[in-house]
mmCIF file of C-alpha atoms and ligand atoms in Angstrom:
data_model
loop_
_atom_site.group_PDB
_atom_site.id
_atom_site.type_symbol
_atom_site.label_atom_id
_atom_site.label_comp_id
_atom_site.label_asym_id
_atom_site.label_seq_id
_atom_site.Cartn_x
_atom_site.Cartn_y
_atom_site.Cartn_z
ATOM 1 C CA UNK G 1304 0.000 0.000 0.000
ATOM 2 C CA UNK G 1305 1.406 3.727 -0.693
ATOM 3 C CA UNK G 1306 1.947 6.251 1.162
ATOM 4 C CA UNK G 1307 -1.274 8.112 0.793
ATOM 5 C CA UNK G 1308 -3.345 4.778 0.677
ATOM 6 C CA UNK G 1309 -2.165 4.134 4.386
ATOM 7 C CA UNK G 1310 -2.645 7.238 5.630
ATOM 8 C CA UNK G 1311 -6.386 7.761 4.029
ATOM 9 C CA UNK G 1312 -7.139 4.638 5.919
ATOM 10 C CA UNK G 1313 -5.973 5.867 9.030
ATOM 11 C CA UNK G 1314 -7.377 8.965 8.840
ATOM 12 C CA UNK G 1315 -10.714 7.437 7.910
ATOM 13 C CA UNK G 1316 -10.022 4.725 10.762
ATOM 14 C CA UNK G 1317 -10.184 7.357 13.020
ATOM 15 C CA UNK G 1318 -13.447 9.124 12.336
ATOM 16 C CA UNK G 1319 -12.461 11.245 8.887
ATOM 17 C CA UNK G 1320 -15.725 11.333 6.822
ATOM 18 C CA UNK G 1321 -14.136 12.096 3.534
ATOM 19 C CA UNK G 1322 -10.386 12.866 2.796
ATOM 20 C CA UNK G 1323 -8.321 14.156 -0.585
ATOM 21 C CA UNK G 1324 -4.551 15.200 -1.556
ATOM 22 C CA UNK G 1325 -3.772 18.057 -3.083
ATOM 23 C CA UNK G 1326 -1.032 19.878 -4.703
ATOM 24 C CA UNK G 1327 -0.434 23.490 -2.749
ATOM 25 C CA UNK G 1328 2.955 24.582 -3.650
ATOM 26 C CA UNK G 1329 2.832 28.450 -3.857
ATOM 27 C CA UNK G 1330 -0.382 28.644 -1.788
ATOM 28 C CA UNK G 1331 1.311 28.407 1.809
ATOM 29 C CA UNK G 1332 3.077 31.296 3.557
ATOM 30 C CA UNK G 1333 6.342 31.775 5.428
ATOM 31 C CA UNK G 1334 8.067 28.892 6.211
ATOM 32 C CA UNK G 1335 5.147 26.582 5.258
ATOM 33 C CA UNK G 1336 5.557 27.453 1.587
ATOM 34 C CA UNK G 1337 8.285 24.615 1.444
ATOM 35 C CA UNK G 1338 5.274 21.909 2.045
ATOM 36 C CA UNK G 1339 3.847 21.627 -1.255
ATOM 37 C CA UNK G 1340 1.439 18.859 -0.276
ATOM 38 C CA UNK G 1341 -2.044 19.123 1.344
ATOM 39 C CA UNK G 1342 -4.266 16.190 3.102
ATOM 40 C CA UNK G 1343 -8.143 17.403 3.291
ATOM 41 C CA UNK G 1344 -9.728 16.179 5.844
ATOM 42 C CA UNK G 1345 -13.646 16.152 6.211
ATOM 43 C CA UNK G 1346 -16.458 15.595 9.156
ATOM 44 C CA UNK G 1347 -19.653 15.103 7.979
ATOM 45 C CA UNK G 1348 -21.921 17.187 10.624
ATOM 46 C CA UNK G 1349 -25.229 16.478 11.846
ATOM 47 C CA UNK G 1350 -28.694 16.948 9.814
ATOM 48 C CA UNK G 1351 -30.812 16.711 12.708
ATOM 49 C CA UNK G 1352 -28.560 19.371 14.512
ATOM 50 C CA UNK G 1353 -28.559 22.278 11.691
ATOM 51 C CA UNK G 1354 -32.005 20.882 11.118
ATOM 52 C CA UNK G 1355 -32.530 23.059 14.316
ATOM 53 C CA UNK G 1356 -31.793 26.034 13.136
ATOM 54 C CA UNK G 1357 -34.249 28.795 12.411
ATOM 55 C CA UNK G 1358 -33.021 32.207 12.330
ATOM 56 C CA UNK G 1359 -30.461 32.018 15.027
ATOM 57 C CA UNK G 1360 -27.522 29.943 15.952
ATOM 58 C CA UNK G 1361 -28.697 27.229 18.672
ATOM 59 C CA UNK G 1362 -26.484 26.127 21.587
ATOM 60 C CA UNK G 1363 -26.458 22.470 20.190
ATOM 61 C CA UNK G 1364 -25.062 23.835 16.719
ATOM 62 C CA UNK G 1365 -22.094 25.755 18.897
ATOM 63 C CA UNK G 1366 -21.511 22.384 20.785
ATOM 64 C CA UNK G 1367 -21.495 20.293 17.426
ATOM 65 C CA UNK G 1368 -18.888 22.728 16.032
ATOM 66 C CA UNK G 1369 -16.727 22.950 18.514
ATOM 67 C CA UNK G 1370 -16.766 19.184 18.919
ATOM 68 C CA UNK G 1371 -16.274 18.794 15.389
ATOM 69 C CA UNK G 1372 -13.081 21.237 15.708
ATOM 70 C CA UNK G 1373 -11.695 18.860 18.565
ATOM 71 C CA UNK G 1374 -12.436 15.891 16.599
ATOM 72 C CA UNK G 1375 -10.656 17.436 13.439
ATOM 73 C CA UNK G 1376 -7.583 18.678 15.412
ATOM 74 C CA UNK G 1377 -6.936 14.735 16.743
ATOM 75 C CA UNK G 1378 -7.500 13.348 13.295
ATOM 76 C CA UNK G 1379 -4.839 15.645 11.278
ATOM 77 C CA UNK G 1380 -2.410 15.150 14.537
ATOM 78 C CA UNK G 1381 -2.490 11.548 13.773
ATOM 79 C CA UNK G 1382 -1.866 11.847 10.098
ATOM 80 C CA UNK G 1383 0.978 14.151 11.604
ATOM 81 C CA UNK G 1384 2.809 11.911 13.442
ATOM 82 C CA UNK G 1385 2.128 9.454 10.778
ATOM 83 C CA UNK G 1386 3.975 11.180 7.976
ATOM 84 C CA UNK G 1387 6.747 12.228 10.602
ATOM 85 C CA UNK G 1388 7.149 8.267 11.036
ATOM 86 C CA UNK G 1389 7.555 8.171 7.300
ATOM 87 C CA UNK G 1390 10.252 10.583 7.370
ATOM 88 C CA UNK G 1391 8.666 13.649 6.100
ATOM 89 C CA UNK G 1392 7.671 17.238 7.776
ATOM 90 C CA UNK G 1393 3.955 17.744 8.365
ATOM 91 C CA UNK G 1394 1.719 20.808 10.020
ATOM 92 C CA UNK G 1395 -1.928 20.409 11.267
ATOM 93 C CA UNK G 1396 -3.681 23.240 10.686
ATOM 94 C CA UNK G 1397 -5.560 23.897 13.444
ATOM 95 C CA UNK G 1398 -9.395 23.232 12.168
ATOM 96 C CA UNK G 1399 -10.654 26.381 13.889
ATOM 97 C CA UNK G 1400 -8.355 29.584 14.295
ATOM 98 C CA UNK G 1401 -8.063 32.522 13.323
ATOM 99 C CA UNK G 1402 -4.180 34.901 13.440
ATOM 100 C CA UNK G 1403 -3.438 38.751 13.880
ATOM 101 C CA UNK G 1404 -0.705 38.197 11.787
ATOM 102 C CA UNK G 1405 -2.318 36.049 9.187
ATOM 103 C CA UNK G 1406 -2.225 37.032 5.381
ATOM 104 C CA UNK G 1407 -5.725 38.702 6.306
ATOM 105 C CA UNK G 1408 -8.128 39.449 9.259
ATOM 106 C CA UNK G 1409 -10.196 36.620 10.387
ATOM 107 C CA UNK G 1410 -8.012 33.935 8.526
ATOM 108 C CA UNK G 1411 -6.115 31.081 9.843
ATOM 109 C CA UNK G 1412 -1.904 30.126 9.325
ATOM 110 C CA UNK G 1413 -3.807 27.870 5.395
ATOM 111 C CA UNK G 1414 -7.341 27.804 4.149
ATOM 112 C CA UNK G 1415 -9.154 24.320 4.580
ATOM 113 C CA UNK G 1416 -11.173 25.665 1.585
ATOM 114 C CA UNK G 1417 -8.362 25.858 -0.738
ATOM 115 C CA UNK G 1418 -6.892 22.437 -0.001
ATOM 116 C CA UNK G 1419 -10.549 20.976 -0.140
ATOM 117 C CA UNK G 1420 -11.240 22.459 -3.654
ATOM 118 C CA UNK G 1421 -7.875 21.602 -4.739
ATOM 119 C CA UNK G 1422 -8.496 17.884 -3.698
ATOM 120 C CA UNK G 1423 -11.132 18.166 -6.144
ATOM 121 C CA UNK G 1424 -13.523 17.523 -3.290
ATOM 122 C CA UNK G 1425 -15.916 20.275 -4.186
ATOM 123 C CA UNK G 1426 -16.321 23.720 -4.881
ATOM 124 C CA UNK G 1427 -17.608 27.345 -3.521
ATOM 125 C CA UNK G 1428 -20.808 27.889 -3.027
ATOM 126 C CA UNK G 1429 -22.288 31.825 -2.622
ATOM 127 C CA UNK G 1430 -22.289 31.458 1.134
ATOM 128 C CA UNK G 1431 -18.476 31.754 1.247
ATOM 129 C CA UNK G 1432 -18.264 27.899 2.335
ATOM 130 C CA UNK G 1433 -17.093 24.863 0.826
ATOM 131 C CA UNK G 1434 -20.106 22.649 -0.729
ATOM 132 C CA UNK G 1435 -18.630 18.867 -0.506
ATOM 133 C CA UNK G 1436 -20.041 17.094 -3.790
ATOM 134 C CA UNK G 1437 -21.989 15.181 -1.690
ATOM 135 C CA UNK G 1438 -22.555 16.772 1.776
ATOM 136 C CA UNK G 1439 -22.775 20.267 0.467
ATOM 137 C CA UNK G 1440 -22.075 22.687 3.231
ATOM 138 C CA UNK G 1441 -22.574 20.724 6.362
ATOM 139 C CA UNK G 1442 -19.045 19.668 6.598
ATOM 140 C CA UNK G 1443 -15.985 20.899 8.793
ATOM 141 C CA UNK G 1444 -12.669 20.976 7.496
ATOM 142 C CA UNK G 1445 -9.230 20.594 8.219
ATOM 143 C CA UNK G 1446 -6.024 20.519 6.652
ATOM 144 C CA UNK G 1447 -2.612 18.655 7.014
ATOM 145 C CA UNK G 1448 0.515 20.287 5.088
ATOM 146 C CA UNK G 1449 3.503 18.036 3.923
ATOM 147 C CA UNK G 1450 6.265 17.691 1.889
ATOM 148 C CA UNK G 1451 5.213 13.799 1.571
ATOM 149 C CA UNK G 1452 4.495 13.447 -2.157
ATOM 150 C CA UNK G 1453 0.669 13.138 -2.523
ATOM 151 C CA UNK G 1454 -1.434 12.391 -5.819
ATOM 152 C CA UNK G 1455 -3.423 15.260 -7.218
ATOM 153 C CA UNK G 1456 -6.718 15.941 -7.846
ATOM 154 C CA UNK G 1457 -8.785 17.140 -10.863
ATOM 155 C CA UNK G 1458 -10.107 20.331 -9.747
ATOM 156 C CA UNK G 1459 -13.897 21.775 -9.348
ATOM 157 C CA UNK G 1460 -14.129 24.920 -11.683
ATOM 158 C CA UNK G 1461 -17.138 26.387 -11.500
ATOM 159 C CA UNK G 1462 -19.615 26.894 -8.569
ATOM 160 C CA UNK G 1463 -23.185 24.895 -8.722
ATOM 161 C CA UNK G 1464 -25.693 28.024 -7.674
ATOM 162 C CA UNK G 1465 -26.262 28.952 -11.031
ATOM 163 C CA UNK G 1466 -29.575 31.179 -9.967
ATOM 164 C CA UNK G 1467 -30.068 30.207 -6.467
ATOM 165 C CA UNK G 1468 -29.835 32.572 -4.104
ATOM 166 C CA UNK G 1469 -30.658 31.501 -0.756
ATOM 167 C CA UNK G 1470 -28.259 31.735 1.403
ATOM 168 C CA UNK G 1471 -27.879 34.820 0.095
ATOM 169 C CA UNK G 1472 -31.487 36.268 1.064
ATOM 170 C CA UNK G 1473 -31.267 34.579 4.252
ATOM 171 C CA UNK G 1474 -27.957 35.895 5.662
ATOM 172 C CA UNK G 1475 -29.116 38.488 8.339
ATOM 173 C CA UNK G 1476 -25.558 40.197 8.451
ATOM 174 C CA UNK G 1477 -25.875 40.740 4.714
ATOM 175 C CA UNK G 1478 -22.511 39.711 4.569
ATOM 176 C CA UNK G 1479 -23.281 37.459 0.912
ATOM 177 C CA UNK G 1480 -22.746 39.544 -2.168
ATOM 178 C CA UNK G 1481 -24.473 36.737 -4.140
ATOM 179 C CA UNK G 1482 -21.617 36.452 -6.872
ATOM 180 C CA UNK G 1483 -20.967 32.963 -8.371
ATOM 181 C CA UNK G 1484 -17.395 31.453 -7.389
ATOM 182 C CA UNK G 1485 -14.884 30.272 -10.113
ATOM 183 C CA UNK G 1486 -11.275 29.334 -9.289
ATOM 184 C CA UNK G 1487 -9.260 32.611 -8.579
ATOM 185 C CA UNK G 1488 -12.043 34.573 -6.585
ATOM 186 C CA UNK G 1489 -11.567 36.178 -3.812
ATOM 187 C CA UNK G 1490 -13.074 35.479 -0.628
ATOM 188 C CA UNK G 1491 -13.850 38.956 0.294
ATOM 189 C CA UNK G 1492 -15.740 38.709 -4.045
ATOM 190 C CA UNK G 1493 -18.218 36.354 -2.075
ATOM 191 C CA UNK G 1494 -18.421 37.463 1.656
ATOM 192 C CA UNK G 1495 -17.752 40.320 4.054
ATOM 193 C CA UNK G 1496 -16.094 38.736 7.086
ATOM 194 C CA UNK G 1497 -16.522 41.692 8.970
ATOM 195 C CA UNK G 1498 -20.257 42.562 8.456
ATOM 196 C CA UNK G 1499 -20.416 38.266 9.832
ATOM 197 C CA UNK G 1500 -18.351 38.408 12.353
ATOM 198 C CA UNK G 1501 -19.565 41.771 13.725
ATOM 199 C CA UNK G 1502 -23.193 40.514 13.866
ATOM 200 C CA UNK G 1503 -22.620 37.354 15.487
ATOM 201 C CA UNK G 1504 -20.601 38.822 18.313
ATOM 202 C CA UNK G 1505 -23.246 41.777 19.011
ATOM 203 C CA UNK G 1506 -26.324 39.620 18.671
ATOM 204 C CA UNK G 1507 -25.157 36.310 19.828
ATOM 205 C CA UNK G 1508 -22.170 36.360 22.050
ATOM 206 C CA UNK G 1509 -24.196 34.672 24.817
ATOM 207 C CA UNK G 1510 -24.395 31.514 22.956
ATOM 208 C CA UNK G 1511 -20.223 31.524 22.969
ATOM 209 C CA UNK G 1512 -17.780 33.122 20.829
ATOM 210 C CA UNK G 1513 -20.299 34.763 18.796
ATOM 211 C CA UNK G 1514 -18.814 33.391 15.242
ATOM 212 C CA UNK G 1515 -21.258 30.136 14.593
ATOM 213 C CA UNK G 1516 -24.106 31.561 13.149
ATOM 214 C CA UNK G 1517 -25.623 28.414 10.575
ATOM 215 C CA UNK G 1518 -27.999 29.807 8.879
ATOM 216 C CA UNK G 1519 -26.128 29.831 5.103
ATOM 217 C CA UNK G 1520 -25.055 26.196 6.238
ATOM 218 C CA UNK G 1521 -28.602 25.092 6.984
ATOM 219 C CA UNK G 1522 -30.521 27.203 4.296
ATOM 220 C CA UNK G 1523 -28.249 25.169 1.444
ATOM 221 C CA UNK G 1524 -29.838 22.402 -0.304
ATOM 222 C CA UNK G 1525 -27.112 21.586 -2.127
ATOM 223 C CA UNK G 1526 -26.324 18.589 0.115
ATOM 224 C CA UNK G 1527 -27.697 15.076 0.668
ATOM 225 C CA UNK G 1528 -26.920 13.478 -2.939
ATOM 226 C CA UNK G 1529 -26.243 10.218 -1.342
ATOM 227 C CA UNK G 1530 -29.579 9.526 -0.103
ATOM 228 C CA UNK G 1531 -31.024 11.364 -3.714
ATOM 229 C CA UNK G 1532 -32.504 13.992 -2.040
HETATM 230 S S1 SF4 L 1876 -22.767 32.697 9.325
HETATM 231 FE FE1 SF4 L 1876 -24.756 33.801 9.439
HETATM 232 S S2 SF4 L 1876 -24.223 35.972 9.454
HETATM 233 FE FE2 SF4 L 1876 -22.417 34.865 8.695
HETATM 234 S S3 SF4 L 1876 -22.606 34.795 6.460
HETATM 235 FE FE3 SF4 L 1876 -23.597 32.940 7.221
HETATM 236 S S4 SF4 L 1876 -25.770 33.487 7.441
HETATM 237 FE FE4 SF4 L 1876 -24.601 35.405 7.306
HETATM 238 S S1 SF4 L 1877 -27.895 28.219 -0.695
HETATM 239 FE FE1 SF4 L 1877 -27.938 28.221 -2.944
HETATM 240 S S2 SF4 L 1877 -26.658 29.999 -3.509
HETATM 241 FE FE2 SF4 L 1877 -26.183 29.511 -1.368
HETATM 242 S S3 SF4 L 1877 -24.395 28.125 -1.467
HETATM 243 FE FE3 SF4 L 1877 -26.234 26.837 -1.408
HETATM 244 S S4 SF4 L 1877 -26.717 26.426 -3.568
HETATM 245 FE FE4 SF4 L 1877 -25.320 28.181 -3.524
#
């Protein structure tokens, strides 16, 4: 078995819903630009949870993230230490964090998005979030960076909304600018971060740290393609 045979299984063995390789060389910053290799690592979340949601984040959602995050951050350790055993360098990315000093505010050290669309997972839908070709939106991400050699994937190039539009309507930040993703978009083309994050820590702080709010994760029907729903 190769490499990235082994550790799919393990990663999978461990909980991973769905995982993919990608190449990232010239994507990473800093010192990280020297892993040109990216494992995508997937949670499938729960229906019935986001099912919950109306207009407002729930505590259960907040729990289920958060819980997801933990889950994630064990998961890409493992694959970690795996490839260190194999004699290559590896970085989790943490599933959930955001850095001051990051390329941009409210972004983490690599975006799980970019690995997952270059693993030919899925794509970008208008809400800003990746839409897994099966599991659309309700999916959690994280990332592992190496310079293990990994296959690559054929990549997603255009985003499935065509005229849909409602995560869009729904989002009570108004933070969607409704335009259709294609590769080479910006995120701040699709979604203020800001106008988001601002909202969700005025109006629901008390639920935690007011940056879960759902609703474009919910609202999306572009999920369940499995069941053929
Ligand atoms: S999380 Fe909520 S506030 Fe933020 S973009 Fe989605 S719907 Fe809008
Ligand atoms: S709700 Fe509609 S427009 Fe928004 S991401 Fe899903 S499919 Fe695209």
């Amino acid at each position: 078995m190769q490499n990235h045979e082994e550790l799919a299984r393990l990663l999978k063995d461990m909980g991973a819903t769905f995982v993919g390789f990608a190449n990232v060389e010239g994507k990473a910053e800093g010192s990280f630009s020297k892993l040109h290799f990216a494992v995508s690592v997937g949670l499938r979340l729960s229906d019935a949870i986001l099912d919950e949601i109306s207009d407002k984040p729930t505590f259960t959602y907040f729990h289920h993230y958060r819980s997801a995050n933990t889950l994630l951050d064990q998961i890409t350790f493992r694959g970690l230490l795996f490839i260190q055993q194999k004699g290559f360098n590896a970085v989790a990315v943490p599933a959930s964090q955001t850095v001051n000093d990051a390329a941009g505010p409210y972004m983490g050290i690599f975006p799980h998005k970019t690995a997952a669309v270059l693993a030919g997972l899925g794509r970008i839908g208008k809400n800003g979030l990746f839409i897994h070709d099966v599991y659309g939106p309700r999916v959690r991400l994280a990332t592992i960076l190496t310079d293990m050699e990994l296959p690559s994937a054929e990549l997603v190039q255009k985003s499935g909304c065509l005229s849909c539009r409602r995560c869009v309507d729904a989002c009570p930040a108004m933070a969607l600018t409704g335009r259709e993703w294609k590769a080479g978009i910006t995120r701040e083309e699709l979604v203020d971060p800001k106008a988001c994050s601002d909202y969700m820590i005025k109006n629901f702080k008390y639920i935690g740290r007011g940056s879960v709010c759902g609703i474009c994760v919910k609202i999306c029907p572009a999920y369940g393609k499995q069941n053929g729903t």
